[in-house]
Coordinates of C-alpha atoms in Angstrom, one line a residue:
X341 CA 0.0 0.0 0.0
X342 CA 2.7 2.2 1.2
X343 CA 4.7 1.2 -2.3
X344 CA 1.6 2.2 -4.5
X345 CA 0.8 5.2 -2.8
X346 CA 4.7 6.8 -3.1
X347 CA 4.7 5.4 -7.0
X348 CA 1.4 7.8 -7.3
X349 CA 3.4 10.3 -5.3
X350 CA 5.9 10.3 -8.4
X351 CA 3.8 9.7 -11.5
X352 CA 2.0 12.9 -10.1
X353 CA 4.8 15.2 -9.1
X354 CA 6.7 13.9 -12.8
X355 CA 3.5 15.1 -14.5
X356 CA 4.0 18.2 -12.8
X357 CA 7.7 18.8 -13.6
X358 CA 6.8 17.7 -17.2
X359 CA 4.0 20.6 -17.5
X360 CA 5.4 23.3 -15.7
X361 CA 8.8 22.5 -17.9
X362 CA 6.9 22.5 -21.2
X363 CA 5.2 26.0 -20.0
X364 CA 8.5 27.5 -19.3
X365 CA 9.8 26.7 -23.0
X366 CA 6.2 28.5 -24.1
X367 CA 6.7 32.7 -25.2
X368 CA 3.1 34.1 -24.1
X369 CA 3.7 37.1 -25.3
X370 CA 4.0 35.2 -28.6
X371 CA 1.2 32.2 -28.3
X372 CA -1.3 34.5 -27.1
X373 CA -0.1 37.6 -30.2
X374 CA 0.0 39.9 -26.7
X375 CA 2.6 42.1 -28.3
X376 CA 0.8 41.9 -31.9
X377 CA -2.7 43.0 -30.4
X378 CA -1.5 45.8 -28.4
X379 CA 0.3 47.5 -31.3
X380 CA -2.7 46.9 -33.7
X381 CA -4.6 48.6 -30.8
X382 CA -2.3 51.0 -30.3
X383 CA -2.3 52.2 -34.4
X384 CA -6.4 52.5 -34.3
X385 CA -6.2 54.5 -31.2
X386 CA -3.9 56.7 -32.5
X387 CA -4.9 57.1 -36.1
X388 CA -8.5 58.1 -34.6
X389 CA -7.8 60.1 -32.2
X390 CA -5.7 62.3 -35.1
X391 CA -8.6 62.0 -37.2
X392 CA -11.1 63.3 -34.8
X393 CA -8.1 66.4 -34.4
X394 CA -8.3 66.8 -38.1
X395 CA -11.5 67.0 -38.2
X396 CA -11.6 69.9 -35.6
X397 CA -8.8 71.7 -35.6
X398 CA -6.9 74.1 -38.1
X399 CA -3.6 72.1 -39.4
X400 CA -0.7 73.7 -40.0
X401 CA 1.1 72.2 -43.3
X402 CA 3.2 75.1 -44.7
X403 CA 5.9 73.4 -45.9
X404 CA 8.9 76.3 -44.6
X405 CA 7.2 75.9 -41.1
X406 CA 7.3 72.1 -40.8
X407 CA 10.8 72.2 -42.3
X408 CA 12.1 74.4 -39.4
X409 CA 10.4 72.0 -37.2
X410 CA 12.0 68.9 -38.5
X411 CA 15.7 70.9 -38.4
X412 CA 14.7 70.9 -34.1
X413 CA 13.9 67.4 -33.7
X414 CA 16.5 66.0 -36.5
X415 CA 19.1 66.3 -33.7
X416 CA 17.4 65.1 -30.6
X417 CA 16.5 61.5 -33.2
X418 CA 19.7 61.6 -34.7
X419 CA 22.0 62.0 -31.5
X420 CA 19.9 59.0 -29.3
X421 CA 19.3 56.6 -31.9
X422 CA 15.3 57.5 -32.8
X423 CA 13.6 56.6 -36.0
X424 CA 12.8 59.9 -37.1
X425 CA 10.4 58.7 -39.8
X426 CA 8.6 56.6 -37.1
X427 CA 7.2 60.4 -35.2
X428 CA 4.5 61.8 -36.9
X429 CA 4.3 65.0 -35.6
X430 CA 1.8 67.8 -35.6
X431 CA 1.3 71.6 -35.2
X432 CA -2.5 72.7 -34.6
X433 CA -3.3 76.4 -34.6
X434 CA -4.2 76.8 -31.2
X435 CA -3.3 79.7 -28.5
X436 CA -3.1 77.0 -25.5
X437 CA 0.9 76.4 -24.4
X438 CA 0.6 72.9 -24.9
X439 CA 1.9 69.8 -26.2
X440 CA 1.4 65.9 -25.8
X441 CA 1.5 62.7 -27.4
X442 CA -0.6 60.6 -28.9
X443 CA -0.9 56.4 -29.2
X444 CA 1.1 55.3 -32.2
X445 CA 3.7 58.3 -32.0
X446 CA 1.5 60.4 -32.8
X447 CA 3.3 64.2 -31.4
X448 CA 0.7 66.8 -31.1
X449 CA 2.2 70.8 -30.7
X450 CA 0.2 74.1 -30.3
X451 CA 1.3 77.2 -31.8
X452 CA 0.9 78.8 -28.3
X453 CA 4.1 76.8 -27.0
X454 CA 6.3 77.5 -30.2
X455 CA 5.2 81.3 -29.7
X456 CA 5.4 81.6 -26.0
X457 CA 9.6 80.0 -26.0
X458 CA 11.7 82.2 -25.2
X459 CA 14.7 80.2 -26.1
X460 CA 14.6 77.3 -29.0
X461 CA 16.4 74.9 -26.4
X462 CA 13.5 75.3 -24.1
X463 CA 10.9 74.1 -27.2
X464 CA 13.4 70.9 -27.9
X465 CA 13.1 70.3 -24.4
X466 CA 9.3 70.3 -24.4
X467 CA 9.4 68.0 -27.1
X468 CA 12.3 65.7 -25.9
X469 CA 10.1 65.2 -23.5
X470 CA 6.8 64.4 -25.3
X471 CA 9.0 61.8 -27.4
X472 CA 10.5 59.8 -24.1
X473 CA 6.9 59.5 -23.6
X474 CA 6.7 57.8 -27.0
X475 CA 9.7 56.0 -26.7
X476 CA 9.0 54.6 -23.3
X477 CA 5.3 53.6 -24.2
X478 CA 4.2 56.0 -21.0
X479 CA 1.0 57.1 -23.6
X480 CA -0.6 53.5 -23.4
X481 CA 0.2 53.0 -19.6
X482 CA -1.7 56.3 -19.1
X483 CA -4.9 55.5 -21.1
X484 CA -5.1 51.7 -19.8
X485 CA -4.7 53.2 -16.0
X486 CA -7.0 56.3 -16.3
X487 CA -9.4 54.8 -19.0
X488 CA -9.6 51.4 -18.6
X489 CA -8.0 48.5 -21.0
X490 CA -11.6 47.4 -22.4
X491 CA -12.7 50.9 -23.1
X492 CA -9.8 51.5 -25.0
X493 CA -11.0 48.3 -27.0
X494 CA -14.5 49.3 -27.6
X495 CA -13.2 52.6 -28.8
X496 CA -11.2 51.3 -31.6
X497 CA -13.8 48.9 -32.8
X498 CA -17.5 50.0 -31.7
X499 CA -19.7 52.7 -33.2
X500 CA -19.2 55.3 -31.0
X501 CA -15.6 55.3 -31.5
X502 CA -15.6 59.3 -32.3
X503 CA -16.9 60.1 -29.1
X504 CA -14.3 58.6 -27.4
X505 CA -12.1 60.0 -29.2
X506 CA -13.3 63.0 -27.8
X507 CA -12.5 61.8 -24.3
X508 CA -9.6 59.8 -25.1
X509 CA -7.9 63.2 -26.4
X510 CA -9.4 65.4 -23.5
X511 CA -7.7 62.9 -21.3
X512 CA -4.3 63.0 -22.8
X513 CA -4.3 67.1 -23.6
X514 CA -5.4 68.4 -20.3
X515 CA -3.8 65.4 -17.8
X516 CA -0.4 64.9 -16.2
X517 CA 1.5 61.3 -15.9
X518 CA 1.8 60.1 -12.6
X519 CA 4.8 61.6 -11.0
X520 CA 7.4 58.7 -11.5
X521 CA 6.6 59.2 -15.2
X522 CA 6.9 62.6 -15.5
X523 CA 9.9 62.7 -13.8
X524 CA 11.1 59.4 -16.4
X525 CA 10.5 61.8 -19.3
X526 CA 11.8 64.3 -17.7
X527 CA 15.5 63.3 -17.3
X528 CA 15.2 61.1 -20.1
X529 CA 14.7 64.4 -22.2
X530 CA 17.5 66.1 -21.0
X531 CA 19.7 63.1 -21.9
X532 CA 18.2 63.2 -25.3
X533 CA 19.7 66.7 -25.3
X534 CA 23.1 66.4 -23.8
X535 CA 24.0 63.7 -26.2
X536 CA 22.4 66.4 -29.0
X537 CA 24.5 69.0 -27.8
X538 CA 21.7 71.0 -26.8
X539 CA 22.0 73.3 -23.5
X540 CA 18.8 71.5 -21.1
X541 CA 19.1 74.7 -18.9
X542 CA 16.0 76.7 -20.7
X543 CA 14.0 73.6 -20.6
X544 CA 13.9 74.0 -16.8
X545 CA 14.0 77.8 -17.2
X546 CA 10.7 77.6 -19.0
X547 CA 8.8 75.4 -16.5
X548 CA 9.8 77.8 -13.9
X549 CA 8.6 80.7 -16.3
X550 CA 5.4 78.4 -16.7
X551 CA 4.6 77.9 -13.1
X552 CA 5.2 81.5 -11.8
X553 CA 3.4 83.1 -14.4
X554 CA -0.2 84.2 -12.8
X555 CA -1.6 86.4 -15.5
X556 CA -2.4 83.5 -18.2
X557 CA -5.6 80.9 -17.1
X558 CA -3.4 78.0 -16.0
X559 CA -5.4 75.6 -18.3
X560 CA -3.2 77.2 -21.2
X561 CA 0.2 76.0 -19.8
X562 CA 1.9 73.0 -20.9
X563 CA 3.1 72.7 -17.2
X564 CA -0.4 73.2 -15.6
X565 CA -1.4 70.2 -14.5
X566 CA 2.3 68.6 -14.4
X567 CA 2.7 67.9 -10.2
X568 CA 5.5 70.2 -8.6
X569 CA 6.4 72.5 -11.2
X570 CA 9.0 74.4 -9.9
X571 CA 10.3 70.7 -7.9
X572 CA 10.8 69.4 -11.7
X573 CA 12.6 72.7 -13.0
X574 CA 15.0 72.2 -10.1
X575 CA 15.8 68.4 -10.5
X576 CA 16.6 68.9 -14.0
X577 CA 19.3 72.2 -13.0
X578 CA 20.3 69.8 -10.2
X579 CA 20.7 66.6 -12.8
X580 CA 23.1 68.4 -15.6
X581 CA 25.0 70.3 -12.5
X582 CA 28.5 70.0 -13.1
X583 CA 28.2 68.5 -16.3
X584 CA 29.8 70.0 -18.9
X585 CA 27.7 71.2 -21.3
X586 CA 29.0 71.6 -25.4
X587 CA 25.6 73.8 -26.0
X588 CA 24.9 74.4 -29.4
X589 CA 22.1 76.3 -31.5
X590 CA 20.2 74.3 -34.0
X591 CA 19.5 76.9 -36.2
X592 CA 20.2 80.4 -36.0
X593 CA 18.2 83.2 -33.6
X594 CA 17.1 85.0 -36.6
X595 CA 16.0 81.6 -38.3
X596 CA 14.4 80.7 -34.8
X597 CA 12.7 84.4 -34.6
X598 CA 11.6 83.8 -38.9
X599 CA 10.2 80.8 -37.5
X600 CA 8.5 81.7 -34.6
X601 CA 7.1 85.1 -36.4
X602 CA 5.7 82.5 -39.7
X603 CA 3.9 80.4 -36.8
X604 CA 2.3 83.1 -35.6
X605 CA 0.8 84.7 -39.1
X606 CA -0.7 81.4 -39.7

């Protein structure tokens, strides 16, 4: 009795060993097409909720302008290793000081925010920053958190997929990360511009400019409803101290001024 019973004993813990081994050699990610899904998610979300901008908002496509653009970013891809190609980014006519990113690198800018930098370091900064939310999928982690994973599903398949939109973008405009994110993109951002050669300084100049400023409603600032401001301006002046910096304009002050002025006519 005591023989049959330990013999079960094995055949049953063998069965288990054999299982739990042939599960280990599975890739989930790839049986179950986790990786595939979420990117195919990821695309629809994106691609409507840039339609449903399209649809409302004024576009900016003047060729000089989005040229000028592309000669600020070129650096920050080229420098860190980014598929430029892979960003498709956007400037809406819009007064509001803002900028954020979209599912499926989608890179959303207001004329407000190009106008309103002082310094063309401190608008590479804002958008360093929108891209190491891109790069560091941040944009899904938000909208799966906030929104819910199964929303985000019946958006990019159900009917009412425009009207989600609506609140997908409302949630992604006029939100902050959580902290630890923020902070992520953040540093990562002023990496992106110390290997560029570009001086971080009036990236964290212009947060503090954002948060002080009283006279503007502070649902126009980029850095509104970003937690501890003037905390985030000092850990970035705190993070490149001591470094030494090889600053470098992109283009030229008057080129950045042309720029800035053609924005602004449009």
């Amino acid at each position: 009795m005591i023989q049959k019973t330990f013999l079960q004993a094995v055949i049953i813990l063998s069965a288990f060993f054999l299982i739990w081994f042939g599960f280990s050699q599975l890739d989930f990610m790839k049986f179950f097409k986790v990786k595939e899904r979420t990117e195919n998610l990821e695309q629809k979300l994106g691609d409507l909720i840039w339609n449903q901008i399209e649809d409302t908002e004024d576009i900016i496509t003047n060729d000089t302008i989005v040229k000028s653009l592309d000669k600020l970013i070129k650096p920050i891809c080229d420098a860190n290793d980014i598929d430029r190609d892979s960003l498709k980014v956007h400037i809406v006519i819009k007064d509001e000081i803002n900028a954020f990113a979209l599912p499926n690198n989608h890179l959303v800018l207001y004329t407000g925010l190009i106008e309103d930098c002082k310094r063309q370091e401190a608008l590479q900064g804002v958008l360093g920053h929108e891209i190491a939310h891109i790069e560091n999928k941040h944009v899904m982690k938000k909208l799966s958190k906030e929104i819910g994973y199964s929303v985000l599903l019946t958006a990019a398949g159900g009917t009412k997929g425009g009207q989600m939109a609506r609140e997908i973008l409302k949630t992604l405009s006029s939100s902050a990360y959580d902290r630890s994110l923020e902070k992520e993109a953040d540093i990562t951002s002023v990496k992106y511009l110390l290997k560029a050669n570009i001086d971080p300084k009036p990236m964290a100049d212009f947060m503090y400019q954002m948060a002080q400023d009283s006279n503007m409603d502070k649902s126009m600032y980029w850095i509104a409803d970003h937690p501890e401001s003037e905390e985030r301006a000092k850990y970035i002046l705190e993070y490149i101290k001591g470094k030494k910096l090889k600053s470098k304009s992109t283009i030229s002050e008057k080129d950045w001024k042309d720029f800035q002025e053609q924005v602004k006519k449009e």
